């Protein structure tokens, strides 16, 4: 199993898309009171998911795991 495969499995196991969604909800609910690091973390995770092609993969089950609400 390649390093990329391991990272994709890890991202799916932890539902990192759900983490991005949760960070966005925190930002929306709290506005300017949220540290900029929250926004930066969401962007970094999103970029990692894109780099792993978890936004375009044909594996629907894997994408569903990545974007579920909770790890």
Short mmCIF file of N, CA, C and O in Angstrom, two decimals:
data_model
loop_
_atom_site.label_atom_id
_atom_site.label_comp_id
_atom_site.label_asym_id
_atom_site.label_seq_id
_atom_site.Cartn_x
_atom_site.Cartn_y
_atom_site.Cartn_z
N UNK A 1 0.85 -1.18 0.00
CA UNK A 1 0.00 0.00 0.00
C UNK A 1 0.89 1.24 0.00
O UNK A 1 1.82 1.35 0.80
N UNK A 2 0.61 2.16 -0.90
CA UNK A 2 1.42 3.36 -1.03
C UNK A 2 1.12 4.35 0.10
O UNK A 2 0.10 4.25 0.78
N UNK A 3 2.00 5.33 0.25
CA UNK A 3 1.79 6.38 1.25
C UNK A 3 0.50 7.14 0.96
O UNK A 3 -0.25 7.49 1.88
N UNK A 4 0.22 7.39 -0.33
CA UNK A 4 -1.00 8.10 -0.70
C UNK A 4 -2.23 7.29 -0.30
O UNK A 4 -3.20 7.84 0.24
N UNK A 5 -2.20 5.99 -0.55
CA UNK A 5 -3.32 5.13 -0.15
C UNK A 5 -3.52 5.17 1.36
O UNK A 5 -4.65 5.22 1.85
N UNK A 6 -2.42 5.14 2.10
CA UNK A 6 -2.52 5.19 3.57
C UNK A 6 -3.12 6.51 4.03
O UNK A 6 -3.95 6.54 4.94
N UNK A 7 -2.71 7.61 3.40
CA UNK A 7 -3.26 8.92 3.75
C UNK A 7 -4.73 9.02 3.41
O UNK A 7 -5.53 9.58 4.17
N UNK A 8 -5.10 8.47 2.26
CA UNK A 8 -6.52 8.49 1.88
C UNK A 8 -7.35 7.69 2.88
O UNK A 8 -8.43 8.12 3.29
N UNK A 9 -6.86 6.53 3.27
CA UNK A 9 -7.58 5.71 4.25
C UNK A 9 -7.69 6.44 5.59
O UNK A 9 -8.72 6.39 6.25
N UNK A 10 -6.60 7.11 5.98
CA UNK A 10 -6.60 7.85 7.24
C UNK A 10 -7.63 8.99 7.18
O UNK A 10 -8.39 9.20 8.12
N UNK A 11 -7.64 9.73 6.07
CA UNK A 11 -8.59 10.83 5.92
C UNK A 11 -10.02 10.32 5.99
O UNK A 11 -10.89 10.95 6.60
N UNK A 12 -10.26 9.17 5.37
CA UNK A 12 -11.61 8.59 5.40
C UNK A 12 -11.96 8.12 6.80
O UNK A 12 -13.07 8.36 7.29
N UNK A 13 -11.02 7.47 7.47
CA UNK A 13 -11.29 6.93 8.81
C UNK A 13 -11.63 8.04 9.80
O UNK A 13 -12.46 7.85 10.68
N UNK A 14 -11.02 9.21 9.62
CA UNK A 14 -11.25 10.32 10.54
C UNK A 14 -12.29 11.30 10.04
O UNK A 14 -12.57 12.30 10.71
N UNK A 15 -12.88 11.05 8.89
CA UNK A 15 -13.94 11.92 8.38
C UNK A 15 -13.50 13.36 8.26
O UNK A 15 -14.17 14.27 8.72
N UNK A 16 -12.35 13.59 7.63
CA UNK A 16 -11.79 14.94 7.60
C UNK A 16 -12.66 15.95 6.87
O UNK A 16 -12.60 17.13 7.17
N UNK A 17 -13.45 15.50 5.92
CA UNK A 17 -14.39 16.43 5.29
C UNK A 17 -15.40 16.95 6.30
O UNK A 17 -15.77 18.12 6.30
N UNK A 18 -15.82 16.07 7.20
CA UNK A 18 -16.72 16.48 8.28
C UNK A 18 -16.06 17.49 9.19
O UNK A 18 -16.71 18.41 9.70
N UNK A 19 -14.75 17.34 9.41
CA UNK A 19 -14.01 18.31 10.23
C UNK A 19 -14.00 19.68 9.56
O UNK A 19 -14.16 20.71 10.23
N UNK A 20 -13.82 19.70 8.24
CA UNK A 20 -13.87 20.97 7.50
C UNK A 20 -15.24 21.61 7.67
O UNK A 20 -15.36 22.81 7.96
N UNK A 21 -16.29 20.81 7.52
CA UNK A 21 -17.65 21.33 7.68
C UNK A 21 -17.85 21.88 9.09
O UNK A 21 -18.47 22.94 9.27
N UNK A 22 -17.36 21.18 10.10
CA UNK A 22 -17.51 21.63 11.49
C UNK A 22 -16.77 22.94 11.72
O UNK A 22 -17.29 23.84 12.40
N UNK A 23 -15.57 23.07 11.17
CA UNK A 23 -14.82 24.32 11.31
C UNK A 23 -15.57 25.47 10.65
O UNK A 23 -15.61 26.59 11.19
N UNK A 24 -16.18 25.22 9.50
CA UNK A 24 -16.95 26.26 8.82
C UNK A 24 -18.14 26.68 9.67
O UNK A 24 -18.47 27.87 9.76
N UNK A 25 -18.80 25.71 10.31
CA UNK A 25 -19.95 26.03 11.17
C UNK A 25 -19.52 26.85 12.38
O UNK A 25 -20.23 27.76 12.81
N UNK A 26 -18.36 26.53 12.94
CA UNK A 26 -17.83 27.31 14.07
C UNK A 26 -17.60 28.75 13.63
O UNK A 26 -17.96 29.70 14.35
N UNK A 27 -17.01 28.92 12.46
CA UNK A 27 -16.77 30.27 11.94
C UNK A 27 -18.08 31.03 11.73
O UNK A 27 -18.21 32.19 12.13
N UNK A 28 -19.05 30.37 11.11
CA UNK A 28 -20.33 31.03 10.84
C UNK A 28 -21.05 31.40 12.13
O UNK A 28 -21.66 32.47 12.22
N UNK A 29 -20.98 30.53 13.12
CA UNK A 29 -21.69 30.77 14.38
C UNK A 29 -21.03 31.85 15.23
O UNK A 29 -21.71 32.53 16.00
N UNK A 30 -19.72 32.02 15.08
CA UNK A 30 -19.00 32.91 15.98
C UNK A 30 -18.37 34.12 15.30
O UNK A 30 -17.80 34.97 15.98
N UNK A 31 -18.46 34.18 13.99
CA UNK A 31 -17.97 35.34 13.27
C UNK A 31 -16.53 35.69 13.55
O UNK A 31 -15.65 34.84 13.52
N UNK A 32 -16.29 36.94 13.85
CA UNK A 32 -14.93 37.45 14.00
C UNK A 32 -14.29 37.06 15.32
O UNK A 32 -13.12 37.37 15.56
N UNK A 33 -15.03 36.40 16.22
CA UNK A 33 -14.47 36.01 17.50
C UNK A 33 -13.59 34.76 17.39
O UNK A 33 -12.88 34.42 18.32
N UNK A 34 -13.66 34.09 16.25
CA UNK A 34 -12.90 32.86 16.05
C UNK A 34 -11.49 33.21 15.56
O UNK A 34 -11.33 34.02 14.65
N UNK A 35 -10.47 32.59 16.16
CA UNK A 35 -9.10 32.85 15.69
C UNK A 35 -8.94 32.51 14.21
O UNK A 35 -9.58 31.58 13.71
N UNK A 36 -8.09 33.24 13.54
CA UNK A 36 -7.85 33.00 12.11
C UNK A 36 -7.32 31.58 11.88
O UNK A 36 -7.50 31.01 10.81
N UNK A 37 -6.71 30.98 12.90
CA UNK A 37 -6.18 29.63 12.77
C UNK A 37 -7.27 28.62 12.45
O UNK A 37 -7.02 27.62 11.77
N UNK A 38 -8.51 28.87 12.89
CA UNK A 38 -9.63 27.96 12.58
C UNK A 38 -9.87 27.95 11.08
O UNK A 38 -10.00 26.89 10.46
N UNK A 39 -9.91 29.13 10.49
CA UNK A 39 -10.09 29.25 9.04
C UNK A 39 -8.93 28.60 8.29
O UNK A 39 -9.12 27.85 7.33
N UNK A 40 -7.72 28.89 8.75
CA UNK A 40 -6.53 28.34 8.11
C UNK A 40 -6.51 26.82 8.17
O UNK A 40 -6.11 26.15 7.22
N UNK A 41 -6.94 26.26 9.30
CA UNK A 41 -6.97 24.80 9.46
C UNK A 41 -7.95 24.18 8.47
O UNK A 41 -7.66 23.17 7.83
N UNK A 42 -9.12 24.80 8.33
CA UNK A 42 -10.10 24.29 7.37
C UNK A 42 -9.58 24.31 5.95
O UNK A 42 -9.76 23.36 5.19
N UNK A 43 -8.90 25.40 5.59
CA UNK A 43 -8.33 25.49 4.24
C UNK A 43 -7.25 24.44 4.03
O UNK A 43 -7.18 23.81 2.96
N UNK A 44 -6.41 24.24 5.03
CA UNK A 44 -5.33 23.27 4.90
C UNK A 44 -5.88 21.86 4.73
O UNK A 44 -5.40 21.09 3.89
N UNK A 45 -6.89 21.52 5.50
CA UNK A 45 -7.49 20.18 5.39
C UNK A 45 -8.16 20.03 4.02
O UNK A 45 -8.02 19.00 3.37
N UNK A 46 -8.85 21.07 3.57
CA UNK A 46 -9.50 21.02 2.26
C UNK A 46 -8.49 20.80 1.15
O UNK A 46 -8.70 19.98 0.25
N UNK A 47 -7.36 21.52 1.22
CA UNK A 47 -6.32 21.37 0.21
C UNK A 47 -5.73 19.96 0.24
O UNK A 47 -5.44 19.38 -0.81
N UNK A 48 -5.56 19.40 1.43
CA UNK A 48 -5.03 18.04 1.54
C UNK A 48 -6.00 17.04 0.92
O UNK A 48 -5.59 16.13 0.20
N UNK A 49 -7.30 17.20 1.18
CA UNK A 49 -8.29 16.29 0.61
C UNK A 49 -8.30 16.38 -0.91
O UNK A 49 -8.42 15.37 -1.60
N UNK A 50 -8.15 17.60 -1.44
CA UNK A 50 -8.08 17.77 -2.89
C UNK A 50 -6.82 17.11 -3.45
O UNK A 50 -6.87 16.46 -4.50
N UNK A 51 -5.70 17.28 -2.76
CA UNK A 51 -4.44 16.69 -3.22
C UNK A 51 -4.51 15.17 -3.25
O UNK A 51 -3.88 14.52 -4.09
N UNK A 52 -5.31 14.60 -2.35
CA UNK A 52 -5.49 13.15 -2.30
C UNK A 52 -6.61 12.70 -3.24
O UNK A 52 -6.96 11.52 -3.26
N UNK A 53 -7.18 13.63 -3.98
CA UNK A 53 -8.27 13.37 -4.94
C UNK A 53 -9.50 12.80 -4.24
O UNK A 53 -10.26 12.04 -4.84
N UNK A 54 -9.70 13.22 -3.01
CA UNK A 54 -10.89 12.76 -2.29
C UNK A 54 -12.10 13.64 -2.59
O UNK A 54 -13.17 13.41 -2.06
N UNK A 55 -11.91 14.63 -3.43
CA UNK A 55 -13.04 15.44 -3.88
C UNK A 55 -13.53 14.98 -5.25
O UNK A 55 -14.60 15.37 -5.69
N UNK A 56 -12.75 14.11 -5.92
CA UNK A 56 -13.11 13.69 -7.28
C UNK A 56 -13.05 12.18 -7.50
O UNK A 56 -13.25 11.73 -8.61
N UNK A 57 -12.78 11.43 -6.46
CA UNK A 57 -12.61 9.99 -6.63
C UNK A 57 -13.89 9.31 -7.08
O UNK A 57 -14.99 9.79 -6.81
N UNK A 58 -13.75 8.19 -7.77
CA UNK A 58 -14.91 7.40 -8.19
C UNK A 58 -15.38 6.46 -7.08
O UNK A 58 -16.42 5.82 -7.21
N UNK A 59 -14.62 6.37 -5.99
CA UNK A 59 -14.96 5.49 -4.88
C UNK A 59 -15.96 6.20 -3.96
O UNK A 59 -15.59 6.89 -3.02
N UNK A 60 -17.24 6.05 -4.25
CA UNK A 60 -18.30 6.75 -3.53
C UNK A 60 -18.27 6.42 -2.04
O UNK A 60 -18.48 7.29 -1.20
N UNK A 61 -17.99 5.18 -1.69
CA UNK A 61 -17.95 4.80 -0.27
C UNK A 61 -16.85 5.55 0.46
O UNK A 61 -17.05 6.02 1.59
N UNK A 62 -15.70 5.70 -0.18
CA UNK A 62 -14.60 6.41 0.45
C UNK A 62 -14.94 7.88 0.63
O UNK A 62 -14.71 8.46 1.69
N UNK A 63 -15.51 8.49 -0.40
CA UNK A 63 -15.90 9.90 -0.30
C UNK A 63 -16.93 10.08 0.81
O UNK A 63 -16.87 11.02 1.59
N UNK A 64 -17.88 9.16 0.90
CA UNK A 64 -18.90 9.25 1.95
C UNK A 64 -18.26 9.20 3.33
O UNK A 64 -18.66 9.94 4.23
N UNK A 65 -17.25 8.34 3.49
CA UNK A 65 -16.56 8.27 4.77
C UNK A 65 -15.82 9.55 5.07
O UNK A 65 -15.79 10.02 6.20
N UNK A 66 -15.20 10.13 4.05
CA UNK A 66 -14.43 11.35 4.25
C UNK A 66 -15.35 12.49 4.69
O UNK A 66 -15.00 13.28 5.56
N UNK A 67 -16.52 12.57 4.08
CA UNK A 67 -17.38 13.72 4.34
C UNK A 67 -18.46 13.49 5.37
O UNK A 67 -19.33 14.32 5.58
N UNK A 68 -18.40 12.38 6.09
CA UNK A 68 -19.42 12.17 7.11
C UNK A 68 -19.25 13.16 8.25
O UNK A 68 -18.20 13.77 8.40
N UNK A 69 -20.26 13.30 9.05
CA UNK A 69 -20.27 14.36 10.06
C UNK A 69 -19.28 14.15 11.21
O UNK A 69 -18.77 15.11 11.76
N UNK A 70 -19.03 12.93 11.59
CA UNK A 70 -18.17 12.67 12.76
C UNK A 70 -17.11 11.63 12.44
O UNK A 70 -17.35 10.73 11.66
N UNK A 71 -15.95 11.76 13.13
CA UNK A 71 -14.92 10.72 12.94
C UNK A 71 -15.30 9.42 13.62
O UNK A 71 -16.18 9.38 14.43
#
